[in-house]
Short mmCIF file of C-alpha atoms in Angstrom, two decimals:
data_model
loop_
_atom_site.label_atom_id
_atom_site.label_comp_id
_atom_site.label_asym_id
_atom_site.label_seq_id
_atom_site.Cartn_x
_atom_site.Cartn_y
_atom_site.Cartn_z
CA MET A 241 -60.06 -2.46 -62.26
CA SER A 242 -59.58 -6.20 -62.66
CA PRO A 243 -55.76 -6.25 -62.55
CA GLY A 244 -55.90 -4.02 -59.46
CA GLY A 245 -58.58 -6.28 -57.97
CA ALA A 246 -56.56 -9.39 -58.76
CA MET A 247 -53.54 -7.83 -57.16
CA GLU A 248 -55.56 -6.89 -54.10
CA GLY A 249 -56.96 -10.38 -53.85
CA GLN A 250 -53.47 -11.75 -54.15
CA SER A 251 -52.16 -9.45 -51.44
CA VAL A 252 -55.07 -10.40 -49.14
CA GLU A 253 -54.38 -14.07 -49.76
CA GLU A 254 -50.76 -13.48 -49.12
CA LEU A 255 -51.51 -11.75 -45.86
CA LEU A 256 -53.75 -14.59 -44.70
CA ALA A 257 -51.16 -17.16 -45.63
CA LYS A 258 -48.55 -15.17 -43.81
CA ALA A 259 -50.74 -14.96 -40.71
CA GLU A 260 -51.29 -18.70 -40.82
CA ARG A 261 -47.61 -19.32 -41.16
CA ASP A 262 -46.88 -17.07 -38.22
CA GLU A 263 -49.37 -18.95 -36.08
CA ALA A 264 -47.84 -22.25 -37.01
CA GLU A 265 -44.42 -20.92 -36.24
CA LYS A 266 -45.50 -19.64 -32.84
CA LEU A 267 -47.01 -22.98 -32.00
CA GLN A 268 -43.86 -24.65 -33.17
CA ARG A 269 -41.87 -22.34 -30.98
CA ILE A 270 -43.95 -23.00 -27.92
CA THR A 271 -43.97 -26.75 -28.22
CA VAL A 272 -40.55 -28.26 -27.81
CA HIS A 273 -39.89 -31.92 -28.44
CA LYS A 274 -37.40 -33.61 -26.15
CA GLU A 275 -36.53 -37.29 -25.91
CA LEU A 276 -36.24 -37.21 -22.15
CA GLU A 277 -38.55 -34.95 -20.15
CA LEU A 278 -36.84 -32.21 -18.12
CA GLU A 279 -36.88 -32.25 -14.35
CA PHE A 280 -38.31 -29.12 -12.84
CA ASP A 281 -37.79 -27.55 -9.45
CA LEU A 282 -40.07 -24.57 -9.78
CA GLY A 283 -39.36 -23.35 -6.25
CA ASN A 284 -35.80 -22.56 -7.36
CA LEU A 285 -36.81 -21.86 -10.99
CA LEU A 286 -34.59 -24.77 -11.94
CA ALA A 287 -34.89 -27.03 -14.98
CA SER A 288 -32.49 -29.97 -15.42
CA ASP A 289 -32.02 -31.39 -18.91
CA ARG A 290 -30.69 -34.94 -18.99
CA ASN A 291 -30.73 -35.37 -22.76
CA PRO A 292 -27.36 -36.29 -24.26
CA PRO A 293 -25.81 -33.25 -26.05
CA THR A 294 -25.40 -34.83 -29.47
CA GLY A 295 -26.30 -31.61 -31.27
CA LEU A 296 -23.52 -29.76 -29.46
CA ARG A 297 -20.94 -32.43 -30.18
CA ARG A 298 -21.79 -32.27 -33.86
CA ALA A 299 -21.43 -28.50 -33.93
CA GLY A 300 -17.63 -28.39 -33.94
CA PRO A 301 -15.44 -25.47 -32.88
CA THR A 302 -18.17 -22.78 -32.78
CA PRO A 303 -21.26 -24.19 -31.11
CA GLU A 304 -22.81 -20.77 -30.36
CA ALA A 305 -25.89 -21.23 -32.54
CA GLU A 306 -26.61 -24.71 -31.17
CA LEU A 307 -26.08 -23.54 -27.59
CA GLN A 308 -28.46 -20.67 -28.10
CA ALA A 309 -31.11 -22.96 -29.59
CA LEU A 310 -30.72 -25.39 -26.69
CA ALA A 311 -31.01 -22.60 -24.13
CA ARG A 312 -34.08 -21.21 -25.86
CA ASP A 313 -35.79 -24.59 -25.91
CA ASN A 314 -35.12 -25.34 -22.26
CA THR A 315 -36.21 -21.89 -21.15
CA GLN A 316 -39.40 -22.27 -23.20
CA LEU A 317 -40.19 -25.53 -21.41
CA LEU A 318 -39.54 -23.96 -18.00
CA ILE A 319 -41.82 -21.05 -18.80
CA ASN A 320 -44.50 -23.45 -20.05
CA GLN A 321 -44.36 -25.09 -16.62
CA LEU A 322 -44.55 -21.73 -14.88
CA TRP A 323 -47.69 -20.82 -16.80
CA GLN A 324 -49.35 -23.93 -15.37
CA LEU A 325 -48.93 -22.72 -11.78
CA PRO A 326 -51.79 -21.12 -9.84
CA THR A 327 -51.70 -17.38 -10.39
CA GLU A 328 -52.89 -14.41 -8.41
CA ARG A 329 -53.09 -10.71 -8.93
CA VAL A 330 -50.83 -8.44 -6.93
CA GLU A 331 -51.21 -4.69 -7.68
CA GLU A 332 -52.11 -5.04 -11.34
CA ALA A 333 -49.45 -7.69 -12.01
CA LEU A 334 -50.14 -11.35 -12.65
CA VAL A 335 -48.01 -13.36 -10.26
CA ALA A 336 -47.47 -17.13 -10.20
CA ARG A 337 -47.22 -18.72 -6.77
CA LEU A 338 -44.12 -20.91 -6.71
CA PRO A 339 -44.15 -24.20 -4.81
CA GLU A 340 -41.59 -25.11 -2.15
CA PRO A 341 -38.09 -25.74 -3.53
CA THR A 342 -37.17 -29.40 -3.66
CA THR A 343 -33.41 -29.24 -4.32
CA ARG A 344 -31.31 -28.72 -1.25
CA LEU A 345 -28.70 -26.04 -1.96
CA PRO A 346 -25.24 -26.39 -0.40
CA ARG A 347 -24.13 -24.17 2.47
CA GLU A 348 -23.35 -20.65 1.51
CA LYS A 349 -20.98 -19.95 4.37
CA PRO A 350 -18.58 -22.35 6.09
CA VAL A 351 -19.60 -24.34 9.17
CA PRO A 352 -19.48 -22.10 12.25
CA ARG A 353 -16.53 -22.90 14.47
CA PRO A 354 -17.26 -24.01 18.03
CA ARG A 355 -17.54 -21.14 20.44
CA PRO A 356 -15.03 -20.93 23.26
CA LEU A 357 -16.40 -21.85 26.68
CA THR A 358 -17.42 -19.09 29.02
CA ARG A 359 -15.53 -18.57 32.26
CA TRP A 360 -18.20 -20.39 34.27
CA GLN A 361 -18.28 -23.30 31.83
CA GLN A 362 -14.50 -23.67 32.04
CA PHE A 363 -14.64 -23.62 35.83
CA ALA A 364 -17.51 -26.11 35.96
CA ARG A 365 -15.68 -28.43 33.61
CA LEU A 366 -12.57 -28.16 35.72
CA LYS A 367 -14.39 -28.87 38.96
CA GLY A 368 -16.72 -31.43 37.47
CA ILE A 369 -19.84 -29.50 38.38
CA ARG A 370 -22.95 -30.72 36.60
CA PRO A 371 -26.04 -28.55 36.24
CA LYS A 372 -28.54 -29.62 38.89
CA LYS A 373 -32.06 -30.00 37.69
CA LYS A 374 -34.18 -27.66 39.81
CA THR A 375 -37.94 -27.69 40.21
CA ASN A 376 -39.83 -24.83 38.62
CA LEU A 377 -42.10 -24.16 41.61
CA VAL A 378 -41.14 -23.56 45.21
CA TRP A 379 -43.41 -23.57 48.24
CA ASP A 380 -43.80 -20.06 49.53
CA GLU A 381 -44.59 -19.91 53.30
CA VAL A 382 -45.65 -16.28 53.30
CA SER A 383 -48.36 -16.54 50.69
CA GLY A 384 -49.11 -20.25 51.33
CA GLN A 385 -48.93 -21.34 47.70
CA TRP A 386 -46.57 -22.72 45.14
CA ARG A 387 -44.75 -19.95 43.43
CA ARG A 388 -42.10 -19.95 40.75
CA ARG A 389 -38.45 -19.88 41.70
CA TRP A 390 -37.69 -16.55 39.97
CA GLY A 391 -39.56 -13.98 37.94
CA TYR A 392 -43.03 -12.47 38.28
CA GLN A 393 -44.63 -13.22 41.67
CA ARG A 394 -41.72 -15.30 42.80
CA ALA A 395 -41.55 -17.17 46.08
CA ARG A 396 -39.01 -15.16 48.06
CA ASP A 397 -39.15 -11.63 46.70
CA ASP A 398 -36.65 -9.37 48.37
CA THR A 399 -38.13 -6.21 46.95
CA LYS A 400 -41.54 -6.80 48.50
CA GLU A 401 -40.25 -6.74 52.11
CA TRP A 402 -41.58 -3.83 54.09
CA LEU A 403 -39.29 -4.37 57.06
CA ILE A 404 -35.55 -4.92 57.04
CA GLU A 405 -33.70 -5.36 60.31
CA VAL A 406 -30.55 -3.34 60.62
CA PRO A 407 -27.72 -5.90 60.84
CA GLY A 408 -25.49 -5.93 63.92
CA GLY A 409 -22.44 -4.03 62.75
CA ALA A 410 -24.07 -1.57 60.35
CA ASP A 411 -24.63 2.15 60.73
CA PRO A 412 -28.20 2.71 62.15
CA LEU A 413 -28.74 5.76 59.92
CA GLU A 414 -27.98 3.85 56.72
CA ASP A 415 -30.85 3.21 54.34
CA GLN A 416 -31.07 -0.60 54.08
CA PHE A 417 -33.63 -0.52 51.29
CA ALA A 418 -31.44 1.71 49.15
CA LYS A 419 -28.51 -0.54 49.97
CA ARG A 420 -30.42 -3.56 48.77
CA ILE A 421 -31.41 -1.85 45.52
CA GLN A 422 -27.82 -0.73 44.99
CA ALA A 423 -26.50 -4.24 45.55
CA LYS A 424 -28.97 -5.62 43.04
CA LYS A 425 -27.88 -3.03 40.46
CA GLU A 426 -24.24 -3.94 41.00
CA ARG A 427 -24.98 -7.61 40.54
CA VAL A 428 -26.86 -6.97 37.34
CA ALA A 429 -24.06 -4.78 36.01
CA LYS A 430 -21.45 -7.39 36.88
CA ASN A 431 -23.45 -10.06 35.13
CA GLU A 432 -23.80 -7.91 32.06
CA LEU A 433 -20.08 -7.21 32.03
CA ASN A 434 -19.25 -10.88 32.27
CA ARG A 435 -21.67 -11.67 29.47
CA LEU A 436 -20.04 -9.09 27.23
CA ARG A 437 -16.61 -10.38 28.11
CA ASN A 438 -17.62 -13.90 27.21
CA LEU A 439 -18.97 -12.62 23.93
CA ALA A 440 -15.80 -10.68 23.21
CA ARG A 441 -13.72 -13.74 23.95
CA ALA A 442 -15.91 -15.78 21.63
CA HIS A 443 -15.48 -13.32 18.79
CA LYS A 444 -11.89 -12.48 19.74
CA MET A 445 -12.83 -8.82 19.84
CA GLN A 446 -11.77 -6.12 22.18
CA LEU A 447 -14.18 -4.58 24.63
CA PRO A 448 -14.18 -0.81 24.45
CA SER A 449 -13.00 -0.40 28.03
CA ALA A 450 -12.21 2.89 29.67
CA ALA A 451 -8.45 3.59 29.50
CA GLY A 452 -7.80 -0.08 28.84
CA MET A 453 -8.22 -1.10 32.48
CA HIS A 454 -10.70 -3.68 33.62
CA PRO A 455 -12.57 -3.13 36.89
CA THR A 456 -12.06 -6.73 37.96
CA GLY A 457 -8.59 -7.51 36.63
CA HIS A 458 -8.21 -10.60 34.36
CA GLN A 459 -6.38 -8.73 31.61
CA SER A 460 -3.91 -10.22 29.18
CA LYS A 461 -0.32 -9.05 29.00
CA GLU A 462 -0.86 -7.29 25.68
CA GLU A 463 -3.89 -5.37 26.97
CA LEU A 464 -1.96 -4.23 30.03
CA GLY A 465 0.95 -3.18 27.87
CA ARG A 466 -1.29 -1.18 25.61
CA ALA A 467 -3.04 0.46 28.56
CA MET A 468 0.35 1.41 29.95
CA GLN A 469 1.46 2.92 26.65
CA VAL A 470 -1.69 4.97 26.37
CA ALA A 471 -1.28 6.22 29.93
CA LYS A 472 2.33 7.16 29.25
CA VAL A 473 1.48 9.22 26.22
CA SER A 474 -1.46 10.97 27.88
CA THR A 475 0.60 13.72 29.48
CA ALA A 476 0.93 17.38 28.56
CA SER A 477 4.25 16.73 26.79
CA VAL A 478 2.84 13.61 25.06
CA GLY A 479 5.09 11.29 27.02
CA ARG A 480 8.43 12.97 26.29
CA PHE A 481 9.56 13.36 29.88
CA GLN A 482 8.14 10.14 31.34
CA GLU A 483 10.80 8.02 32.97
CA ARG A 484 10.95 4.33 32.38
CA LEU A 485 11.59 1.69 35.00
CA PRO A 486 15.26 0.63 35.26
CA LYS A 487 14.89 -2.53 33.19
CA GLU A 488 11.98 -1.47 31.03
CA LYS A 489 12.67 -1.52 27.30
CA ALA A 490 11.50 1.08 24.81
CA PRO A 491 8.43 0.01 22.87
CA ARG A 492 9.08 -1.08 19.30
CA GLY A 493 6.88 -0.23 16.40
CA SER A 494 5.22 2.77 17.97
CA GLY A 495 6.01 4.98 14.99
CA LYS A 496 3.76 5.70 12.05
CA LYS A 497 3.63 3.03 9.36
CA ARG A 498 4.86 4.35 6.00
CA LYS A 499 2.51 4.16 3.06
CA PHE A 500 3.84 3.43 -0.42
CA GLN A 501 2.27 3.62 -3.83
CA PRO A 502 0.63 0.38 -4.98
CA LEU A 503 2.78 -1.97 -7.04
CA PHE A 504 0.79 -1.72 -10.27
CA GLY A 505 -0.67 1.73 -9.85
CA ASP A 506 -1.29 3.89 -12.83
CA PHE A 507 1.76 3.46 -15.08
CA ALA A 508 0.93 6.52 -17.11
CA ALA A 509 0.69 8.69 -14.00
CA GLU A 510 3.98 7.30 -12.71
CA LYS A 511 5.68 8.06 -16.03
CA LYS A 512 4.25 11.58 -16.03
CA SER A 513 5.47 12.34 -12.52
CA GLN A 514 8.93 10.99 -13.34
CA LEU A 515 9.16 13.10 -16.50
CA GLU A 516 8.03 16.11 -14.50
CA LEU A 517 10.75 15.43 -11.95
CA LEU A 518 13.31 15.20 -14.75
CA ARG A 519 12.15 18.49 -16.20
CA VAL A 520 12.43 20.20 -12.84
CA MET A 521 15.87 18.73 -12.32
CA LYS A 522 17.02 19.93 -15.73
CA SER A 523 15.73 23.46 -15.17
CA LYS A 524 17.21 23.69 -11.68
CA LYS A 525 20.75 22.73 -12.64
CA PRO A 526 22.35 26.10 -13.55
CA GLN A 527 20.88 28.00 -10.58
CA LEU A 528 22.44 25.75 -8.00
CA ASP A 529 25.83 26.07 -9.61
CA VAL A 530 25.64 29.84 -9.63
CA THR A 531 24.92 30.07 -5.93
CA ARG A 532 27.67 27.63 -5.07
CA ALA A 533 30.13 29.49 -7.27
CA THR A 534 29.20 32.88 -5.80
CA ASN A 535 29.63 31.59 -2.25
CA LYS A 536 32.98 30.14 -3.16
CA GLN A 537 34.11 33.41 -4.73
CA MET A 538 32.91 35.43 -1.76
CA ARG A 539 34.82 33.22 0.63
CA GLU A 540 37.99 33.55 -1.41
CA GLU A 541 37.67 37.32 -1.64
CA ASP A 542 37.12 37.59 2.10
CA GLN A 543 40.22 35.56 2.69
CA GLU A 544 42.26 37.74 0.32
CA GLU A 545 41.07 40.94 1.96
CA ALA A 546 41.72 39.61 5.43
CA ALA A 547 45.26 38.76 4.36
CA LYS A 548 45.68 42.23 2.85
CA ARG A 549 44.39 43.91 5.97
CA ARG A 550 46.79 41.99 8.09
CA LYS A 551 49.66 43.07 5.81
CA MET A 552 48.52 46.72 5.86
CA SER A 553 48.17 46.73 9.64
CA GLN A 554 51.66 45.31 9.97
CA LYS A 555 53.03 47.94 7.58
CA GLY A 556 51.02 50.63 9.36
CA LYS A 557 52.37 49.60 12.74
CA ARG A 558 55.88 49.74 11.38
CA LYS A 559 55.41 53.12 9.63
CA GLY A 560 53.19 54.61 12.31
CA GLY A 561 50.22 55.58 10.03
CA ARG A 562 46.73 54.09 10.44
CA GLN A 563 44.84 55.75 7.56
CA GLY A 564 45.85 53.27 4.87
CA PRO A 565 43.71 50.33 5.95
CA GLY A 566 40.78 52.61 6.88
CA GLY A 567 40.67 54.22 3.45
CA LYS A 568 40.98 50.93 1.68
CA ARG A 569 38.20 49.45 3.80
CA LYS A 570 35.74 52.19 2.88
CA GLY A 571 36.36 51.80 -0.81
CA VAL A 572 35.85 48.05 -0.97
CA PRO A 573 32.31 47.23 0.36
CA PRO A 574 30.19 48.94 -2.33
CA SER A 575 31.92 47.09 -5.16
CA ARG A 576 31.51 43.76 -3.39
CA GLY A 577 27.71 43.72 -3.52
CA GLY A 578 26.86 44.78 -7.02
CA LYS A 579 29.65 43.78 -9.33
CA ARG A 580 30.25 40.30 -7.97
CA LYS A 581 26.83 38.95 -8.85
CA ALA A 582 26.74 40.55 -12.29
CA GLY A 583 30.13 39.20 -13.17
CA LEU A 584 29.35 35.65 -12.14
CA GLY A 585 25.83 35.47 -13.59
CA GLY A 586 27.23 35.83 -17.03
CA LYS A 587 30.13 33.42 -16.57
CA MET A 588 28.88 30.20 -14.89
CA ASN A 589 26.30 28.56 -17.09
CA SER A 590 26.24 24.75 -17.09
CA GLY A 591 27.92 21.79 -15.47
CA PRO A 592 31.03 22.07 -13.34
CA LEU A 593 33.45 24.94 -13.84
CA PRO A 594 35.42 24.62 -17.07
CA TYR A 595 39.08 23.82 -16.89
CA GLY A 596 40.91 26.99 -16.10
CA GLY A 597 37.65 28.87 -15.59
CA LYS A 598 38.51 29.75 -12.02
CA ARG A 599 41.58 31.58 -13.14
CA LYS A 600 39.65 33.53 -15.78
CA GLY A 601 36.91 34.44 -13.34
CA GLY A 602 39.42 35.62 -10.80
CA GLN A 603 41.15 37.84 -13.31
CA HIS A 604 37.89 39.42 -14.48
CA GLN A 605 36.83 40.04 -10.93
CA GLY A 606 40.07 41.71 -10.21
CA GLY A 607 39.62 43.93 -13.24
CA LYS A 608 36.11 45.00 -12.23
CA ARG A 609 37.07 45.81 -8.71
CA ARG A 610 39.90 47.98 -9.84
CA LYS A 611 37.46 50.08 -11.87
CA MET B 211 8.68 -4.99 -3.85
CA ARG B 212 7.35 -1.49 -4.20
CA PRO B 213 7.65 1.56 -6.43
CA LEU B 214 10.20 4.21 -5.49
CA THR B 215 9.20 7.20 -3.42
CA GLU B 216 9.71 10.75 -4.71
CA GLU B 217 12.89 11.18 -2.71
CA GLU B 218 14.38 7.90 -3.87
CA THR B 219 13.51 8.60 -7.50
CA ARG B 220 15.16 11.99 -7.29
CA VAL B 221 18.36 10.59 -5.80
CA MET B 222 18.52 7.84 -8.42
CA PHE B 223 17.83 10.16 -11.33
CA GLU B 224 20.47 12.58 -10.16
CA LYS B 225 23.04 9.80 -10.13
CA ILE B 226 22.09 8.43 -13.52
CA ALA B 227 21.79 11.88 -15.05
CA LYS B 228 25.47 12.45 -14.28
CA TYR B 229 26.29 9.90 -16.97
CA ILE B 230 23.50 10.17 -19.49
CA GLY B 231 22.06 13.61 -18.86
CA GLU B 232 18.69 14.33 -20.45
CA ASN B 233 18.72 10.99 -22.32
CA LEU B 234 17.30 9.63 -19.08
CA GLN B 235 13.83 10.48 -20.31
CA LEU B 236 14.35 7.95 -23.09
CA LEU B 237 14.66 5.30 -20.40
CA VAL B 238 11.58 6.49 -18.55
CA ASP B 239 9.40 7.01 -21.61
CA ARG B 240 10.02 4.24 -24.10
CA PRO B 241 8.14 3.84 -27.39
CA ASP B 242 8.33 0.03 -27.36
CA GLY B 243 6.72 -0.66 -23.99
CA THR B 244 6.05 0.49 -20.46
CA TYR B 245 9.12 0.09 -18.31
CA CYS B 246 9.28 1.07 -14.68
CA PHE B 247 11.59 1.09 -11.68
CA ARG B 248 10.77 -1.05 -8.70
CA LEU B 249 12.52 -1.39 -5.38
CA HIS B 250 13.07 -4.83 -3.88
CA ASN B 251 15.31 -5.39 -0.85
CA ASP B 252 17.02 -2.02 -1.35
CA ARG B 253 17.85 -2.77 -4.98
CA VAL B 254 16.35 -0.88 -7.89
CA TYR B 255 15.21 -2.97 -10.85
CA TYR B 256 14.30 -1.68 -14.29
CA VAL B 257 11.56 -3.96 -15.51
CA SER B 258 8.90 -4.04 -18.19
CA GLU B 259 5.26 -4.04 -17.14
CA LYS B 260 4.73 -7.58 -18.44
CA ILE B 261 7.57 -9.05 -16.40
CA LEU B 262 6.49 -7.04 -13.38
CA LYS B 263 3.04 -8.57 -13.47
CA LEU B 264 4.60 -12.04 -13.61
CA ALA B 265 6.99 -11.26 -10.79
CA ALA B 266 4.14 -10.09 -8.59
CA ASN B 267 3.08 -13.71 -8.30
CA ILE B 268 6.27 -14.64 -6.45
CA SER B 269 6.42 -13.99 -2.72
CA GLY B 270 8.82 -11.31 -1.61
CA ASP B 271 11.22 -13.49 0.35
CA LYS B 272 11.60 -15.94 -2.53
CA LEU B 273 12.07 -13.31 -5.24
CA VAL B 274 15.75 -12.83 -6.02
CA SER B 275 15.78 -10.50 -8.98
CA LEU B 276 13.60 -9.17 -11.76
CA GLY B 277 14.32 -7.31 -14.95
CA THR B 278 17.64 -5.49 -14.80
CA CYS B 279 19.20 -4.38 -11.55
CA PHE B 280 20.33 -0.78 -11.92
CA GLY B 281 21.84 -0.42 -8.53
CA LYS B 282 21.06 -0.31 -4.87
CA PHE B 283 20.33 2.13 -2.10
CA THR B 284 22.82 1.99 0.71
CA LYS B 285 21.97 2.11 4.40
CA THR B 286 22.32 5.89 4.33
CA HIS B 287 20.04 6.13 1.28
CA LYS B 288 22.68 6.94 -1.27
CA PHE B 289 22.33 5.33 -4.69
CA ARG B 290 25.15 3.18 -6.02
CA LEU B 291 25.06 2.08 -9.68
CA HIS B 292 25.86 -1.52 -10.54
CA ILE B 293 27.55 -2.99 -13.58
CA THR B 294 24.26 -4.45 -14.77
CA ALA B 295 23.09 -0.92 -15.51
CA LEU B 296 25.90 -0.48 -18.04
CA ASP B 297 23.87 -2.04 -20.85
CA TYR B 298 21.33 0.75 -20.51
CA LEU B 299 23.69 3.60 -19.73
CA ALA B 300 26.32 2.96 -22.38
CA PRO B 301 24.20 3.65 -25.47
CA TYR B 302 22.86 6.90 -23.99
CA ALA B 303 26.13 8.14 -22.53
CA LYS B 304 26.94 11.74 -23.38
CA TYR B 305 30.67 11.69 -22.68
CA LYS B 306 32.74 8.64 -23.56
CA VAL B 307 36.33 7.74 -22.92
CA TRP B 308 38.14 5.01 -24.85
CA ILE B 309 41.17 3.45 -23.25
CA LYS B 310 44.03 1.62 -24.92
CA PRO B 311 44.27 -2.15 -24.60
CA GLY B 312 47.21 -1.93 -22.26
CA ALA B 313 45.44 0.30 -19.79
CA GLU B 314 42.21 -1.68 -20.03
CA GLN B 315 43.35 -4.51 -17.77
CA SER B 316 44.76 -2.09 -15.27
CA PHE B 317 41.46 -0.21 -15.17
CA LEU B 318 39.49 -3.41 -14.71
CA TYR B 319 41.58 -4.28 -11.71
CA GLY B 320 40.80 -0.98 -10.09
CA ASN B 321 43.65 1.33 -11.00
CA HIS B 322 43.29 4.84 -12.38
CA VAL B 323 43.68 5.50 -16.08
CA LEU B 324 46.69 7.64 -16.87
CA LYS B 325 46.79 10.10 -19.71
CA SER B 326 49.03 7.76 -21.62
CA GLY B 327 46.38 5.06 -21.48
CA LEU B 328 43.71 7.31 -22.93
CA GLY B 329 42.82 6.44 -26.52
CA ARG B 330 39.95 8.71 -27.47
CA ILE B 331 37.67 11.06 -25.63
CA THR B 332 34.56 12.96 -26.68
CA GLU B 333 35.37 16.62 -27.18
CA ASN B 334 34.24 19.31 -24.72
CA THR B 335 34.35 16.94 -21.79
CA CYS B 336 34.54 19.11 -18.69
CA GLN B 337 36.60 18.35 -15.64
CA TYR B 338 34.83 16.08 -13.13
CA GLN B 339 32.26 15.10 -15.75
CA GLY B 340 30.69 11.63 -15.43
CA VAL B 341 31.84 9.45 -18.32
CA VAL B 342 31.42 5.90 -19.54
CA VAL B 343 34.66 4.07 -20.18
CA TYR B 344 34.98 1.93 -23.29
CA SER B 345 37.65 -0.40 -24.50
CA MET B 346 38.97 0.10 -28.02
CA ALA B 347 36.53 -2.57 -29.21
CA ASP B 348 33.59 -0.42 -28.01
CA VAL B 349 32.82 -2.59 -25.03
CA PRO B 350 31.69 -0.56 -22.02
CA LEU B 351 33.77 -1.21 -18.92
CA MET B 352 33.17 -0.67 -15.26
CA HIS B 353 35.57 0.17 -12.48
CA PRO B 354 35.30 -2.17 -9.48
CA PRO B 355 34.69 -0.56 -6.08
CA PRO B 356 37.79 0.21 -4.03
CA ARG B 357 39.07 -2.68 -1.93
CA SER B 358 38.16 -1.05 1.39
CA ARG B 359 34.47 -1.10 0.48
CA LEU B 360 34.18 -4.76 -0.55
CA PRO B 361 32.31 -6.91 2.00
CA ARG B 362 34.40 -9.47 3.75
CA GLU B 363 32.44 -12.63 2.79
CA SER B 364 32.73 -12.61 -0.99
CA ALA B 365 32.75 -10.32 -3.97
CA GLU B 366 29.54 -8.34 -4.14
CA THR B 367 27.24 -10.02 -6.65
CA VAL B 368 23.91 -8.87 -7.87
CA GLU B 369 22.10 -12.19 -7.48
CA ARG B 370 22.21 -13.64 -4.04
#
């Protein structure tokens, strides 16, 4: 019992000592000693360490361990600071409220370039027109009070008139109210169009305009050219029979742009396709030669027979008998089809015809035909 | 600079295969590295992958040559082999012809080789077969193009 007890006591003591050591270690880990205090910008979660890196310099070629220790220490200090912030609870998670960031970060994107002037601004600059400062309120006679120049309950509201005199030269049956509303709509649309055009000019973009034509002109040469091209191609024959003006030149670059493989594509795939091509080329070689050789032979045989027929006809004319060529002609066609191919399939195998092969082939052919 | 299209590769392989036959796959598939064909200004260059990656850093108009020039594609898209390809074709050639020292000079100046100038020839060479011509010292030779085809400014060189 006693040795067991002693051992137990020892193990308990050991455990306690171990627990104490762990605590001390944790404390040691949490507290970090630095010569110079770090500067914290908790809004950006930034900690700047201005201590000289003597430990790193001493490390030598592989400073990984020292770097890791340094990073751990600095992160520990930052987290210590974070724990001192006021916290709140958001959906079962403890959240620290960060203060405003103090470091000013540099621009992410470059400085925006100055926007081009709108058409009105260009004109005003040209003419030297300065914006006149206008009063906000205008005296309205009708209602007898000061009303704003434009907007809700404005001074001179066209739409509120209940009587419009028909002007001198206009059609008496025309609806002047509708005309007024229509004019207003057109003005609004024109304004909107100009605004969009100014925007497009500022961003150097193209307006999606119908058929490339603008309702009020002011198109660049390229836009007009493009509109013309589109119009030319929009026929039933896709522009094939459209005449050009006498001095008009054909448009260049209207074909499809070729697409090539990328420069460093997949080398393995390239190699595979090339080897495949080689294999196909190797397997195709004899077939082509056979067809060319058969055609050549057929041509020669035709020529020979034509010559023979001419000779026979001459002889026939002289002797007075016409059966010779007829009989010969009947006998020849059946042998032509079958035996020619069989004979040549066996003979022509690889590469160009062997030296003297033509003669041999001719002789064999002659032999077969005779049979 | 770009890789060759299917059509161009086929035309080029057909030309080269006339001289080296199926040994062409040893050029395409090499055990000691990845080599590839690239087209630059109508000329075909045989270049290793490493050199290709370096050459990609040079702009197209300033790049003169890379690797080994095998030949060029003419205006009508026919492939013409150049003398710089000889180093790669000669070891793989299937049919070889050795010419005597006397006929060697004549051949190099563009004349035909007569039967009397023929030293050795691989057996079973068919008529009209593509061959590589060697001198008696086993140096591969190349026939210059006929005079009518030379450009008028200067002799056609590979590097401009």
